[in-house]
Amino acid sequence: LSRLINMKSTDTTRAPIQGNGLAEVVAATTRLSDVAGEQGRLVLAGYPAEDLAGRVPFEDAMFLLFRGALPTAPERAWVQDALGDAREAAFERMDELGDALALPDAMDALRASVAHLTAVPGDEPLTEAARIVGAIAVFATAWGRGTSRVPPNARLPHAADYLRMTSTRAPSPAEVAALDAYLVTVIDHGMNASTFAARVVASTASDTVSAVVAGIGALKGKLHGGAPGPVLDMLDAIGEPEAARAWLSETLCRRERIMGMGHRIYRVRDPRAFVLERALAQLEAASTARSLIGHRLRLARAVEKEAEIQLAAHHPERPLKANVEFYTAVLLEAVGLPRTQFTPTFASSRAAGWCAHVEEQRRFGRLIRPRSRYTESRR
């Protein structure tokens, strides 16, 4: 029997493509985004990320993923209204969530809340995505607020209402622009772990909500979406630019990781770090809290520069540059979001990308079913 099993497992007309963690294995063809790690380039549906973020609102980027072109003014208004109506509908159903939003971990609460959503028969993909993305914004901002939850304003742009529901105050135009730039920057990023998880679920002919829940589960992992908060912990510990060298040296001598540095794909500086640093500089210039934001930005730049130098000395074989989470942390803090809400805010944007990948998987993909290589475990 073992001989027959062994024959079956190794008999194939073509050699399988092997990759630990599926590295370098192409699992799908997509028009949604392209990540060029060696060149440090991110393209979103034909546009360099730096040409979109800070220049078009989240509504435009979402429309672009689904329709392949930037919207006209009436089309942008339609997306804004769809997201606003979805936020309003989700808030009205909050009592149906039971204890989901009382869970102590924000991502656990988000996952449990989204699982309460159901498919609407006949929804076209962009309409369905707006319904899910709008609901996620409400769930993410309501977590931990108890009875002080802020109802949405369905007529506001998505980023503006997200900040308003978080802080209970009207955000400044500069803060809205900064968050909008962030939401556009992280809306999609190739075949990352959470996107792949969503596409695997979609490939089984399951529903979009289930695929998004899978994406949330993957994003919760500290190796994927969980590092922005610890970047701020690091900046807090360093305190001043002059202290960066000694603090980083001691940390590396203890063989501890420098948060916000290094990326699985990029071998140069993450282009999203540039986009968010630019958004922060614009926010600093327009903010009444200019000195506070400016100090944080100067500290971040000093830490990044020194970390590059020391990491190059410790790991000459592997370039470790700033990734998206480095300046994500500073930007989300600057617009007033609590650290516990950083990863749910990431999810509130990336969910649009997940939904677009679900549509693409259904139209062009097939059941995702990679092979494994069996190793004898008996002695």
mmCIF file of C-alpha atoms in Angstrom, residues 43-188:
data_model
loop_
_atom_site.group_PDB
_atom_site.id
_atom_site.type_symbol
_atom_site.label_atom_id
_atom_site.label_comp_id
_atom_site.label_asym_id
_atom_site.label_seq_id
_atom_site.Cartn_x
_atom_site.Cartn_y
_atom_site.Cartn_z
ATOM 1 C CA VAL A 43 0.818 50.623 -9.467
ATOM 2 C CA LEU A 44 -2.909 50.707 -8.696
ATOM 3 C CA ALA A 45 -5.019 49.794 -11.744
ATOM 4 C CA GLY A 46 -2.628 51.542 -14.096
ATOM 5 C CA TYR A 47 -1.704 54.523 -11.904
ATOM 6 C CA PRO A 48 1.435 54.899 -9.748
ATOM 7 C CA ALA A 49 0.288 55.057 -6.126
ATOM 8 C CA GLU A 50 2.000 58.423 -5.630
ATOM 9 C CA ASP A 51 -0.100 59.897 -8.450
ATOM 10 C CA LEU A 52 -3.347 58.874 -6.730
ATOM 11 C CA ALA A 53 -2.774 59.200 -2.981
ATOM 12 C CA GLY A 54 -3.274 62.778 -1.844
ATOM 13 C CA ARG A 55 -4.719 63.726 -5.203
ATOM 14 C CA VAL A 56 -7.962 61.734 -5.452
ATOM 15 C CA PRO A 57 -10.333 60.681 -2.642
ATOM 16 C CA PHE A 58 -10.885 57.118 -1.482
ATOM 17 C CA GLU A 59 -14.139 57.003 -3.447
ATOM 18 C CA ASP A 60 -12.208 57.501 -6.706
ATOM 19 C CA ALA A 61 -9.678 54.781 -5.898
ATOM 20 C CA MET A 62 -12.439 52.351 -5.040
ATOM 21 C CA PHE A 63 -14.266 53.077 -8.299
ATOM 22 C CA LEU A 64 -10.985 52.666 -10.196
ATOM 23 C CA LEU A 65 -10.427 49.150 -8.860
ATOM 24 C CA PHE A 66 -13.843 47.970 -10.001
ATOM 25 C CA ARG A 67 -14.337 49.913 -13.227
ATOM 26 C CA GLY A 68 -10.773 50.350 -14.475
ATOM 27 C CA ALA A 69 -11.004 54.142 -14.831
ATOM 28 C CA LEU A 70 -11.285 57.138 -12.549
ATOM 29 C CA PRO A 71 -14.892 58.286 -12.052
ATOM 30 C CA THR A 72 -16.660 61.292 -13.449
ATOM 31 C CA ALA A 73 -18.119 63.735 -10.922
ATOM 32 C CA PRO A 74 -21.562 62.009 -10.978
ATOM 33 C CA GLU A 75 -19.905 58.596 -10.573
ATOM 34 C CA ARG A 76 -17.861 59.839 -7.610
ATOM 35 C CA ALA A 77 -21.049 61.198 -6.024
ATOM 36 C CA TRP A 78 -22.714 57.817 -6.524
ATOM 37 C CA VAL A 79 -19.880 55.981 -4.736
ATOM 38 C CA GLN A 80 -19.922 58.537 -1.907
ATOM 39 C CA ASP A 81 -23.679 58.112 -1.494
ATOM 40 C CA ALA A 82 -23.398 54.309 -1.593
ATOM 41 C CA LEU A 83 -20.752 54.332 1.145
ATOM 42 C CA GLY A 84 -22.757 56.827 3.209
ATOM 43 C CA ASP A 85 -25.950 54.792 2.925
ATOM 44 C CA ALA A 86 -23.995 51.674 3.905
ATOM 45 C CA ARG A 87 -22.570 53.363 7.008
ATOM 46 C CA GLU A 88 -26.049 54.490 8.006
ATOM 47 C CA ALA A 89 -27.556 51.031 7.454
ATOM 48 C CA ALA A 90 -24.786 49.363 9.448
ATOM 49 C CA PHE A 91 -25.238 51.740 12.373
ATOM 50 C CA GLU A 92 -28.972 51.028 12.457
ATOM 51 C CA ARG A 93 -28.207 47.293 12.777
ATOM 52 C CA MET A 94 -25.676 47.616 15.606
ATOM 53 C CA ASP A 95 -28.019 46.049 18.142
ATOM 54 C CA GLU A 96 -28.014 42.847 16.083
ATOM 55 C CA LEU A 97 -24.288 42.330 16.659
ATOM 56 C CA GLY A 98 -24.705 41.021 20.184
ATOM 57 C CA ASP A 99 -21.422 41.129 22.100
ATOM 58 C CA ALA A 100 -19.211 41.305 18.999
ATOM 59 C CA LEU A 101 -18.086 44.887 19.603
ATOM 60 C CA ALA A 102 -17.462 44.154 23.279
ATOM 61 C CA LEU A 103 -14.579 41.794 22.481
ATOM 62 C CA PRO A 104 -11.318 43.084 23.986
ATOM 63 C CA ASP A 105 -9.313 42.901 20.751
ATOM 64 C CA ALA A 106 -10.275 45.343 18.004
ATOM 65 C CA MET A 107 -9.620 42.923 15.144
ATOM 66 C CA ASP A 108 -11.551 40.131 16.872
ATOM 67 C CA ALA A 109 -14.448 42.560 17.247
ATOM 68 C CA LEU A 110 -14.222 43.616 13.608
ATOM 69 C CA ARG A 111 -14.123 40.025 12.377
ATOM 70 C CA ALA A 112 -17.129 39.051 14.498
ATOM 71 C CA SER A 113 -19.095 42.129 13.441
ATOM 72 C CA VAL A 114 -18.474 41.692 9.715
ATOM 73 C CA ALA A 115 -19.534 38.052 9.999
ATOM 74 C CA HIS A 116 -23.058 39.325 10.773
ATOM 75 C CA LEU A 117 -23.354 40.850 7.306
ATOM 76 C CA THR A 118 -25.263 38.884 4.681
ATOM 77 C CA ALA A 119 -25.217 38.900 0.912
ATOM 78 C CA VAL A 120 -27.929 40.822 -0.924
ATOM 79 C CA PRO A 121 -29.144 38.910 -3.992
ATOM 80 C CA GLY A 122 -28.607 40.852 -7.194
ATOM 81 C CA ASP A 123 -25.948 43.221 -5.819
ATOM 82 C CA GLU A 124 -23.454 44.134 -8.511
ATOM 83 C CA PRO A 125 -19.820 43.972 -7.298
ATOM 84 C CA LEU A 126 -19.164 47.681 -6.619
ATOM 85 C CA THR A 127 -22.496 48.060 -4.810
ATOM 86 C CA GLU A 128 -21.726 45.013 -2.666
ATOM 87 C CA ALA A 129 -18.238 46.296 -1.926
ATOM 88 C CA ALA A 130 -19.589 49.703 -0.862
ATOM 89 C CA ARG A 131 -22.046 47.999 1.482
ATOM 90 C CA ILE A 132 -19.263 45.980 3.129
ATOM 91 C CA VAL A 133 -16.672 48.785 3.241
ATOM 92 C CA GLY A 134 -19.189 51.238 4.692
ATOM 93 C CA ALA A 135 -20.166 48.750 7.389
ATOM 94 C CA ILE A 136 -16.532 48.075 8.294
ATOM 95 C CA ALA A 137 -15.981 51.804 8.861
ATOM 96 C CA VAL A 138 -18.865 51.875 11.333
ATOM 97 C CA PHE A 139 -17.750 48.717 13.161
ATOM 98 C CA ALA A 140 -14.112 49.847 13.341
ATOM 99 C CA THR A 141 -14.943 53.280 14.769
ATOM 100 C CA ALA A 142 -17.617 51.993 17.173
ATOM 101 C CA TRP A 143 -15.399 49.393 18.842
ATOM 102 C CA GLY A 144 -14.696 50.222 22.443
ATOM 103 C CA ARG A 145 -17.024 53.233 22.569
ATOM 104 C CA GLY A 146 -19.869 51.488 24.426
ATOM 105 C CA THR A 147 -22.964 53.682 24.460
ATOM 106 C CA SER A 148 -21.046 56.729 23.175
ATOM 107 C CA ARG A 149 -21.050 55.538 19.562
ATOM 108 C CA VAL A 150 -21.274 58.335 17.026
ATOM 109 C CA PRO A 151 -23.891 57.876 14.275
ATOM 110 C CA PRO A 152 -22.625 58.413 10.739
ATOM 111 C CA ASN A 153 -23.411 61.353 8.526
ATOM 112 C CA ALA A 154 -24.289 59.656 5.250
ATOM 113 C CA ARG A 155 -23.695 62.767 3.170
ATOM 114 C CA LEU A 156 -20.061 63.284 4.178
ATOM 115 C CA PRO A 157 -17.136 61.884 2.190
ATOM 116 C CA HIS A 158 -15.951 58.557 3.574
ATOM 117 C CA ALA A 159 -12.666 59.719 5.140
ATOM 118 C CA ALA A 160 -14.309 62.739 6.768
ATOM 119 C CA ASP A 161 -17.054 60.659 8.335
ATOM 120 C CA TYR A 162 -14.583 58.013 9.497
ATOM 121 C CA LEU A 163 -12.624 60.612 11.468
ATOM 122 C CA ARG A 164 -15.791 62.257 12.791
ATOM 123 C CA MET A 165 -17.149 58.932 14.086
ATOM 124 C CA THR A 166 -13.812 58.258 15.769
ATOM 125 C CA SER A 167 -13.278 61.549 17.553
ATOM 126 C CA THR A 168 -16.809 63.035 17.909
ATOM 127 C CA ARG A 169 -15.479 66.325 16.485
ATOM 128 C CA ALA A 170 -15.459 67.733 13.005
ATOM 129 C CA PRO A 171 -12.016 66.954 11.541
ATOM 130 C CA SER A 172 -10.070 69.649 9.740
ATOM 131 C CA PRO A 173 -9.773 69.520 5.932
ATOM 132 C CA ALA A 174 -6.056 68.789 6.343
ATOM 133 C CA GLU A 175 -6.757 65.802 8.585
ATOM 134 C CA VAL A 176 -9.337 64.458 6.137
ATOM 135 C CA ALA A 177 -6.873 64.848 3.270
ATOM 136 C CA ALA A 178 -4.180 62.987 5.222
ATOM 137 C CA LEU A 179 -6.480 60.069 6.072
ATOM 138 C CA ASP A 180 -7.771 60.001 2.498
ATOM 139 C CA ALA A 181 -4.170 59.712 1.246
ATOM 140 C CA TYR A 182 -3.618 56.791 3.623
ATOM 141 C CA LEU A 183 -6.815 54.976 2.595
ATOM 142 C CA VAL A 184 -5.889 55.278 -1.082
ATOM 143 C CA THR A 185 -2.301 54.170 -0.452
ATOM 144 C CA VAL A 186 -3.254 50.876 1.231
ATOM 145 C CA ILE A 187 -6.377 49.989 -0.784
ATOM 146 C CA ASP A 188 -4.576 47.170 -2.610
#
